Coordinates of C-alpha atoms and ligand atoms in Angstrom, one line a residue:
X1392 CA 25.8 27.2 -2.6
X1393 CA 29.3 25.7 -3.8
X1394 CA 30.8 23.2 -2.4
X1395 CA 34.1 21.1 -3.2
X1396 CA 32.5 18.3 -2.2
X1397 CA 29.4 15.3 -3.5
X1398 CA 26.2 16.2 -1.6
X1399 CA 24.9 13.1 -1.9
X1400 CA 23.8 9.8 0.6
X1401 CA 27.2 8.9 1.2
X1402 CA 27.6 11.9 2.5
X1403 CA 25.1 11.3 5.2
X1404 CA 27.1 7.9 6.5
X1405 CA 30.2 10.2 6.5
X1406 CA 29.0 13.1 8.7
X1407 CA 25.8 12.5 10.4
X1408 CA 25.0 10.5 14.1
X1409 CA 23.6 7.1 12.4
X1410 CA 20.3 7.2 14.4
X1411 CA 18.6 7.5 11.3
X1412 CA 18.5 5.5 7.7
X1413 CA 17.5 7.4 5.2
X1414 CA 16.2 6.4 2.0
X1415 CA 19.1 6.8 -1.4
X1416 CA 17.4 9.7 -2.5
X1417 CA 17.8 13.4 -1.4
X1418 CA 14.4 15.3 -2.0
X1419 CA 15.5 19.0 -2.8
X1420 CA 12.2 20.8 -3.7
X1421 CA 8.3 20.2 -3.8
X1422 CA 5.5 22.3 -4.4
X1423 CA 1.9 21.4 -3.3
X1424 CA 1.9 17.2 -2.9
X1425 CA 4.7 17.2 -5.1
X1426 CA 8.2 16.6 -4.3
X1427 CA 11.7 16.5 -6.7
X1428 CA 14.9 14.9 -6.3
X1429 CA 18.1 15.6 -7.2
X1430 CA 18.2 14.5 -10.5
X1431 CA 14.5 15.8 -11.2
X1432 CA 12.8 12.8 -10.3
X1433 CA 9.2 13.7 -9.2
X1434 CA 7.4 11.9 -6.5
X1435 CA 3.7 12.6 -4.9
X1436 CA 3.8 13.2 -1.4
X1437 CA 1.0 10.8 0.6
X1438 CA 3.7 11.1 4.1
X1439 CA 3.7 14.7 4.6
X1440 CA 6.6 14.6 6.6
X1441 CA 5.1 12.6 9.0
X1442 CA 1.8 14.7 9.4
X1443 CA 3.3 18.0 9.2
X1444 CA 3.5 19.3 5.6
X1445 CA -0.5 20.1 6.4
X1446 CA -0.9 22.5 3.5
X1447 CA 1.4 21.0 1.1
X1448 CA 4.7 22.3 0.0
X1449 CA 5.5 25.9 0.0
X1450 CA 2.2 26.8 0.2
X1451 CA 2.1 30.7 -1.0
X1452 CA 0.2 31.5 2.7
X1453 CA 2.8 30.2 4.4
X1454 CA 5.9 31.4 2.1
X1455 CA 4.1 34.9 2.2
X1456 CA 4.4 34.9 6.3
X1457 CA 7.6 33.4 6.4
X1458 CA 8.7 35.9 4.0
X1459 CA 7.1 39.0 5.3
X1460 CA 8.2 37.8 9.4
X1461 CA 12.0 37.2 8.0
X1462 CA 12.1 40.8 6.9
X1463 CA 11.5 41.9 10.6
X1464 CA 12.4 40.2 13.9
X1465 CA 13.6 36.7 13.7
X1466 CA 14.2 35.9 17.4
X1467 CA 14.4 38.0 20.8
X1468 CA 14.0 34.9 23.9
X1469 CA 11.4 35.0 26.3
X1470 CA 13.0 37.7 28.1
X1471 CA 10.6 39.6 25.9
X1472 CA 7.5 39.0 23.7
X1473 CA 7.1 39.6 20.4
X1474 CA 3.6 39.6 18.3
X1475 CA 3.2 36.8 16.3
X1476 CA 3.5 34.5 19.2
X1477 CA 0.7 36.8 20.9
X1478 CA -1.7 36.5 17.8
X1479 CA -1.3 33.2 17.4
X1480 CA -1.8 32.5 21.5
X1481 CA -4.6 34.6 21.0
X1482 CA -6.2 32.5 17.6
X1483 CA -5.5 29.2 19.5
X1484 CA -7.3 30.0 22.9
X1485 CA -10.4 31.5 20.8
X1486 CA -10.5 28.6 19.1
X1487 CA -10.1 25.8 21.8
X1488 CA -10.9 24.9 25.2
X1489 CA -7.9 26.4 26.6
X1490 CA -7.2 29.6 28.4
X1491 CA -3.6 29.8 27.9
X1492 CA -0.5 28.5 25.5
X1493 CA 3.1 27.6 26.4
X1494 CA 5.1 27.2 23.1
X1495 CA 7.8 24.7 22.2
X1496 CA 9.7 23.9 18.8
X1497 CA 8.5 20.0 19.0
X1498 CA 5.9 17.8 19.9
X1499 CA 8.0 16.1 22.6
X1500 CA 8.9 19.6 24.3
X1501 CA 5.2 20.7 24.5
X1502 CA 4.3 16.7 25.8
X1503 CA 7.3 17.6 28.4
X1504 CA 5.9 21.0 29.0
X1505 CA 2.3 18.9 29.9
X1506 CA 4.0 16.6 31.8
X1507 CA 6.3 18.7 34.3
X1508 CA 2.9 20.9 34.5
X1509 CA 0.7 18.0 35.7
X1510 CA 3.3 16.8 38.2
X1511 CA 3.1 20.3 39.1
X1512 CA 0.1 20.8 39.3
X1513 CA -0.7 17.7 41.7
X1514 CA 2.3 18.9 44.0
X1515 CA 1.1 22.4 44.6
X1516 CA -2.7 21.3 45.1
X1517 CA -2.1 17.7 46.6
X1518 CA 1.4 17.1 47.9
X1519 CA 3.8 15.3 46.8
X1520 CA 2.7 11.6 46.6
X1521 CA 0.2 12.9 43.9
X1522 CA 2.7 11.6 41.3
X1523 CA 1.6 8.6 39.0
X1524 CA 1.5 9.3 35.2
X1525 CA -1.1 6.7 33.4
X1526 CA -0.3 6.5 29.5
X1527 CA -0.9 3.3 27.2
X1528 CA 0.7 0.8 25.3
X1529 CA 2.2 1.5 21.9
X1530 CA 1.8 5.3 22.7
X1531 CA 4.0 7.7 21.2
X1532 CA 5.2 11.2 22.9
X1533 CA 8.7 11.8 22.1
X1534 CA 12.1 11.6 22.3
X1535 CA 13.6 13.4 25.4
X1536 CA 13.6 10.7 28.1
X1537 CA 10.5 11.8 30.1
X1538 CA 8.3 11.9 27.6
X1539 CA 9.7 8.6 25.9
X1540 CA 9.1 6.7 29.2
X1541 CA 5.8 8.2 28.9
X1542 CA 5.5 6.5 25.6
X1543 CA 4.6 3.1 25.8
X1544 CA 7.5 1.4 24.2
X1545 CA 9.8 0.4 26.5
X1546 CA 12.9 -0.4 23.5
X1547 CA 12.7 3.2 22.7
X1548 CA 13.7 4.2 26.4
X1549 CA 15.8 1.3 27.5
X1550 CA 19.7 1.6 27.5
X1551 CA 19.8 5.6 28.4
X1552 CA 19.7 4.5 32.5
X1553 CA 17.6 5.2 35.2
X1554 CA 14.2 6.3 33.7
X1555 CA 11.9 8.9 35.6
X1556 CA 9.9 6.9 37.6
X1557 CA 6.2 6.9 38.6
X1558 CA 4.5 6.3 34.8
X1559 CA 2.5 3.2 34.8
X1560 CA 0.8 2.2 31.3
X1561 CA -2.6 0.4 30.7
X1562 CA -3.8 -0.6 27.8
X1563 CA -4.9 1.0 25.0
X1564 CA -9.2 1.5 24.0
X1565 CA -9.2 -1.0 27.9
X1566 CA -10.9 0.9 30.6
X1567 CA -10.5 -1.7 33.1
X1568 CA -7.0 -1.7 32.4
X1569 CA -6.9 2.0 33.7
X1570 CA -9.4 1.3 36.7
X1571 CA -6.6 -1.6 37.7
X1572 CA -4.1 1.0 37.9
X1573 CA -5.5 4.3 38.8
X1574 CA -5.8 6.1 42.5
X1575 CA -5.9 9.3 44.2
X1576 CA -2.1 9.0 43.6
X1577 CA -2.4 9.3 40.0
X1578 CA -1.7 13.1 38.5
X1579 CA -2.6 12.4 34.8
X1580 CA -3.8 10.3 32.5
X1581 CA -2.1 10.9 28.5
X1582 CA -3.7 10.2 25.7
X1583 CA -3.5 10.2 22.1
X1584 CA -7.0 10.4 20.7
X1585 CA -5.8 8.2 17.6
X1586 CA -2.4 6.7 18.6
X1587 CA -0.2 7.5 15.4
X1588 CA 2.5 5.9 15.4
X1589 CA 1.2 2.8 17.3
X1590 CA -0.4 1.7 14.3
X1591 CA -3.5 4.1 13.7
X1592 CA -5.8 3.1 16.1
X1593 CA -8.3 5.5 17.2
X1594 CA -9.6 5.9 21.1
X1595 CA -13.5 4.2 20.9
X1596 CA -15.5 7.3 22.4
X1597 CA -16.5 5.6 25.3
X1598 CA -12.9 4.9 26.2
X1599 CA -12.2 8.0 26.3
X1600 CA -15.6 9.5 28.2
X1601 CA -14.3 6.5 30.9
X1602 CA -10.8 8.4 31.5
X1603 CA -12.6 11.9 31.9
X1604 CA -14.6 10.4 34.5
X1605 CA -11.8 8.3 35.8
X1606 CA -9.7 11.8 35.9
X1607 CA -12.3 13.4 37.4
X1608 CA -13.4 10.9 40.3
X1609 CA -9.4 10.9 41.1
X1610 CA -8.8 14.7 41.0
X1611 CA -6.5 13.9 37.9
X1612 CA -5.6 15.5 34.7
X1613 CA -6.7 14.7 31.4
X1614 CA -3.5 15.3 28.7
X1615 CA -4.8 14.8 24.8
X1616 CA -1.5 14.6 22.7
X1617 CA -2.7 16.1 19.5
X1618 CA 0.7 16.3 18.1
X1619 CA -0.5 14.0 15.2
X1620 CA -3.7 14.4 15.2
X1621 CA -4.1 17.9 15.9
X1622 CA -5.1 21.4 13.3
X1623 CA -7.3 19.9 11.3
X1624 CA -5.9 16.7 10.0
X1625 CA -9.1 14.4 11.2
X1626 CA -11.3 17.2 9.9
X1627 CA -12.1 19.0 13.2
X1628 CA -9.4 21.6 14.4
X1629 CA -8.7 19.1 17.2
X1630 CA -9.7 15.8 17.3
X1631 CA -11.2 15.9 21.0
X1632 CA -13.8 17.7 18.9
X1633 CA -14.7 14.7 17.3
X1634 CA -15.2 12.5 20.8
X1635 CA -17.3 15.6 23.1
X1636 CA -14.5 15.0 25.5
X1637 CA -12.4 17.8 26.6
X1638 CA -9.1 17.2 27.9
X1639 CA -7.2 19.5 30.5
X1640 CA -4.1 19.7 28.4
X1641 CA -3.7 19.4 25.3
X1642 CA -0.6 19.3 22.9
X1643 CA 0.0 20.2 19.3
X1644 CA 3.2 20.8 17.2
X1645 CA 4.0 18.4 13.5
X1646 CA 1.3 20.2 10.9
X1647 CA 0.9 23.7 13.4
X1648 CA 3.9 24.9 11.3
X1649 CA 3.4 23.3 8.6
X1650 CA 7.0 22.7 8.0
X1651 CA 8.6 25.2 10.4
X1652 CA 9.2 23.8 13.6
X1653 CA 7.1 24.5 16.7
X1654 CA 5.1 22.8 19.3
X1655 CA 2.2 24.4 22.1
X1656 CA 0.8 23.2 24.8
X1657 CA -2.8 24.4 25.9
X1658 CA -4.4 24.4 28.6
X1659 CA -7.0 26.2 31.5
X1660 CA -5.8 29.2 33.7
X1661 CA -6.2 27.3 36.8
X1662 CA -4.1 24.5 35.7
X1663 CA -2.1 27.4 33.9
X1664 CA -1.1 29.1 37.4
X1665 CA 1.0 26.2 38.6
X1666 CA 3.6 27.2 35.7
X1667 CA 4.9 29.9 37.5
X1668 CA 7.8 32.5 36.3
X1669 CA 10.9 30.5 36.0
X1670 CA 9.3 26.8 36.4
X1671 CA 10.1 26.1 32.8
X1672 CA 11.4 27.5 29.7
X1673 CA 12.9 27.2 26.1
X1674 CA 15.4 30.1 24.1
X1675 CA 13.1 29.4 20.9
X1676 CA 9.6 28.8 22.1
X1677 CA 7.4 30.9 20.5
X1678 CA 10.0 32.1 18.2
X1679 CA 8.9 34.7 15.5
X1680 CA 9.2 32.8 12.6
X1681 CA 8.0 30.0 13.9
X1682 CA 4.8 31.4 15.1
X1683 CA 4.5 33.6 12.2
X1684 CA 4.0 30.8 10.0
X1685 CA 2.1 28.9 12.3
X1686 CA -0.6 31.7 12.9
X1687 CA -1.0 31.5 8.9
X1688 CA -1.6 27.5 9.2
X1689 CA -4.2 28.4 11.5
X1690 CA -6.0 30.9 9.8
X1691 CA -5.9 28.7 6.8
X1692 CA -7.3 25.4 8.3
X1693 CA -9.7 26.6 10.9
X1694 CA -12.1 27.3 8.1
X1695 CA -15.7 25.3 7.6
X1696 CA -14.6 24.8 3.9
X1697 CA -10.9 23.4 4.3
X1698 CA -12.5 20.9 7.3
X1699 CA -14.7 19.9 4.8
X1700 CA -12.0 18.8 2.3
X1701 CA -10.6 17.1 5.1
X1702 CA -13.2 14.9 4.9
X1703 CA -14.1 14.9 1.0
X1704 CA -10.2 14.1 0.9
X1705 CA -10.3 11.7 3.1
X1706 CA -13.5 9.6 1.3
X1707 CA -11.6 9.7 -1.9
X1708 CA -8.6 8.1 -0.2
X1709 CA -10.7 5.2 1.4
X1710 CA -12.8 4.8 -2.2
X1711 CA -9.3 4.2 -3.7
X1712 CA -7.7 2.1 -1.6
X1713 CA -10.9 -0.6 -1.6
X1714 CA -10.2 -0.3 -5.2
X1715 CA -7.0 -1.5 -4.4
X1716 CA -8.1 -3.9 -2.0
X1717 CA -10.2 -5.7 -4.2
X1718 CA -7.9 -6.5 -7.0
X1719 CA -4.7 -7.3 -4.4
X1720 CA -6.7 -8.5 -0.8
X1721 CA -3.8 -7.1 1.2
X1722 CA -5.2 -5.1 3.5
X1723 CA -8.2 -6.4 6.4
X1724 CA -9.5 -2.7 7.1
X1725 CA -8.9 1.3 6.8
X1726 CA -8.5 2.8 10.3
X1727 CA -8.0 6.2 11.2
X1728 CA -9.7 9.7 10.1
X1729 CA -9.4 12.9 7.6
X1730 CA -5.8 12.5 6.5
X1731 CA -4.4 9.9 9.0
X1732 CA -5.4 6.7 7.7
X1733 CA -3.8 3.6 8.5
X1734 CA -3.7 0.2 5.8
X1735 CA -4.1 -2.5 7.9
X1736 CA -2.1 -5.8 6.1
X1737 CA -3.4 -9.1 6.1
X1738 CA -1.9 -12.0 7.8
X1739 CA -0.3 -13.1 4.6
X1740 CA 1.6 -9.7 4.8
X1741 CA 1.7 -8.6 8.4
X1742 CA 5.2 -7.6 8.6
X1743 CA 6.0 -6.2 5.4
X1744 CA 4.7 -2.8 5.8
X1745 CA 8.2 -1.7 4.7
X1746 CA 8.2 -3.4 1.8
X1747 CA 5.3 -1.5 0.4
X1748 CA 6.9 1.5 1.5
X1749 CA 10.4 0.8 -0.4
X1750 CA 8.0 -0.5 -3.6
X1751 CA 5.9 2.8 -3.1
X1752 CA 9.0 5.4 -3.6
X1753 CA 10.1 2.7 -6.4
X1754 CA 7.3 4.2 -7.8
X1755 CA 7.3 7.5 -7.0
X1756 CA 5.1 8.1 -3.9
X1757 CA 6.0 9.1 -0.5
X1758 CA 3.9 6.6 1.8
X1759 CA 4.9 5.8 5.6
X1760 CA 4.4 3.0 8.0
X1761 CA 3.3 2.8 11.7
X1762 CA 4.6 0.1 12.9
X1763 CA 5.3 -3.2 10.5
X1764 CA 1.7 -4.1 10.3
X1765 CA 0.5 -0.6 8.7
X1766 CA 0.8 1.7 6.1
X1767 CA 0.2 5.1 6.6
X1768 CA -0.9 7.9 4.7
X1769 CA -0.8 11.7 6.4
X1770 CA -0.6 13.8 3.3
X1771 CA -1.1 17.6 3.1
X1772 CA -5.0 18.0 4.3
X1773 CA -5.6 20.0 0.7
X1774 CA -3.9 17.3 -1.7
X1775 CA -5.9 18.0 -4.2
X1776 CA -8.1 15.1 -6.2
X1777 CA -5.4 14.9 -9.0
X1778 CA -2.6 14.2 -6.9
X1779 CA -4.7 11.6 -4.9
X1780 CA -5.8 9.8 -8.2
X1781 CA -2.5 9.8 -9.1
X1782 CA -0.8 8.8 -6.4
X1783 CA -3.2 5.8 -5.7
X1784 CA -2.2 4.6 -9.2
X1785 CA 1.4 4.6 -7.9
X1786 CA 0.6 3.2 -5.1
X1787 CA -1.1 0.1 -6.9
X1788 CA 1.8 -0.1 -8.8
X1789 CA 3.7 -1.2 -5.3
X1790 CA 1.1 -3.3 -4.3
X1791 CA 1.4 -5.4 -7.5
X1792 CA 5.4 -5.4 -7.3
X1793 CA 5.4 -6.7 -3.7
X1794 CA 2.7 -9.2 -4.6
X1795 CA 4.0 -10.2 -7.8
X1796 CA 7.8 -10.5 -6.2
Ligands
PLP2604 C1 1.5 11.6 19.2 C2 2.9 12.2 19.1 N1 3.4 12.8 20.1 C3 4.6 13.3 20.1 C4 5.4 13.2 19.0 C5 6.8 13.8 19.1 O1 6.9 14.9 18.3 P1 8.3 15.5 17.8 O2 8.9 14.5 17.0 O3 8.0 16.8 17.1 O4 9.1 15.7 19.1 C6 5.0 12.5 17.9 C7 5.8 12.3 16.8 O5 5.7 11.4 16.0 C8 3.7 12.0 17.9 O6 3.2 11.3 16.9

């Protein structure tokens, strides 16, 4: 492409909305867990685009789909339906509790999609004071303004207005909390089974057997968002598969597409029936492309052997960063599972998560935070051992230069 004009970060503080600050450098290739810049530098990729690049860069599965679906239908709306959305529909609901998909092109759209369903849902079957949505504090679900009231931050949805109403949050991994605020009134409870970007902090099994029972003594729903946690990253295909419990909705998007943007929601026919023709809708969901290359992720994770890595993967990133722990003591514990893992700083650094993030690409990895407390790694779930080894020697590079500043 030529331009007559610098493509470079200035560019981005002359044409782009400034609701985003990103970093000086423009990434403009990568391949597997490595990523290149514009003037060739190489970094190792331990983000993943925020738990999305789940087979690494340009994996040749993915390419190959994209490739061979760009060559014949791109989009047609849901005035029709085309067959990559079908097989894919059809590969998620054999391999889930669910019955039935609705796709989306985001994780907030398909957390939308489950919410407008459950309020639904409880109208149809219960009337209309059946309205109360439960979700927690320091939950995440998006950006569109239901689904970030939902979340449990009010600075994200203060300042836009008058908020949907009838969402009460409890508090995270607290049943009681839940108990205090539940009734017959209450349509759903949401969930994420290891909140992401509060922090990493997984759901204690028995938390989450309580809201099942809670849902079910109050004729409620259970919603699991599995936008972060979801195909295969904590080394089950979902992570309710992990806890025994099984949700009533479930949501998934970030590493489905690996890169190509796309959201589902899943859920039972019965629930399912309340989302009747013309209720709700999107132009894109369940695009061609998108579903193309999202029927390849699946057929490539959903396998006993790349689970397994998950986990191998996920050993070797824990073994590595004790290693770093015990020369630097910056971290009190390792939370989270497979390839979501969370660094938890010490009081002495509590705060600074950022600064190990600006030290880490100073050094040529690609870490993230959640929150200020915690660093977060959600790298592509077949990094392979070279790029981990690697990457954890960059990474105690940073540690020493924000210790040693
Ligand atoms: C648990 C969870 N739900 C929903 C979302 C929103 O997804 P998206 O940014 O694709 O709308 C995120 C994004 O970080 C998430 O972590």
């Amino acid at each position: 492409m030529t331009t007559n004009f610098a493509v470079n970060r200035a560019l981005f503080d002359e044409v782009m909305v400034p609701n985003y600050a990103p970093a000086s450098v423009i990434p403009v290739r990568g391949q597997g867990s490595r990523v290149w810049d514009q003037n060739e530098r190489e970094y190792i990729d331990f983000a993943g685009g925020i738990a999305v690049s789940s087979l690494g860069h340009c994996h040749p599965a993915l390419v190959g789909a994209l490739k061979q679906q760009a060559d014949k239908l791109w989009h047609l709306s849901n005035v029709l339906t085309n067959e990559p959305a079908l097989r894919l529909a059809k590969k998620l609901v054999d391999a889930t509790f669910a019955d039935k998909v609705y796709f989306a092109n985001s994780g907030a759209e398909a957390n939308e999609a489950a919410f407008k369903l459950a309020r639904r849902w409880a109208l149809d079957k219960f009337g209309e004071q059946k309205q109360q949505i439960i979700s927690f504090g320091k939950s995440f679900h998006g950006r569109t303004f239901f689904t970030v009231t939902v979340g449990g931050q009010a600075s994200y949805s203060d300042g836009f207005g008058p908020k949907p109403g009838a969402v009460a949050h409890a508090e995270f991994n607290n049943l009681d909390s839940v108990k205090a605020l539940i009734s017959d009134n209450t349509c759903a409870i949401v969930v994420e089974p290891i909140q992401g970007e509060g922090g990493i902090i997984p759901a204690e099994p028995a938390f989450l057997q309580g809201l099942r029972d809670l849902c079910d003594q109050h004729n409620a729903l259970l919603v699991f968002d599995e936008v972060q946690t979801g195909v295969g990253r904590t080394g089950k295909l979902y992570a309710y598969m992990n806890y025994g419990v099984t949700p009533d909705i479930l949501t998934t998007a970030k590493s489905l597409g690996g890169g190509f943007p796309i959201g589902a929601m899943l859920t039972t026919n019965a629930i399912a029936s309340h989302l009747k023709v013309g209720t709700h809708g999107s132009t894109y969901g369940g695009n061609p492309l998108a579903c193309a290359v999202a029927e390849a992720v699946i057929d490539t994770v959903n396998q006993p052997e790349l689970l397994a890595t998950v986990l191998r993967n996920e050993q070797m990133f824990r073994e590595c960063l004790q290693q770093v722990n015990s020369q630097y003591q910056v971290f009190t514990e390792v939370r989270g599972q497979g390839m979501l893992l969370g660094a938890v700083l010490t009081e002495k650094y509590r705060g600074r998560a950022r600064d190990f993030f600006l030290a880490a690409a100073d050094q040529g990895l690609m870490v993230l935070v959640a929150g200020p407390d915690v660093i977060r790694f959600a790298p592509s779930l077949v990094i392979t051992e070279q790029d981990i080894r690697e990457g954890m020697q960059r990474f105690a590079a940073a540690v020493e230069q924000v210790v040693g500043a």
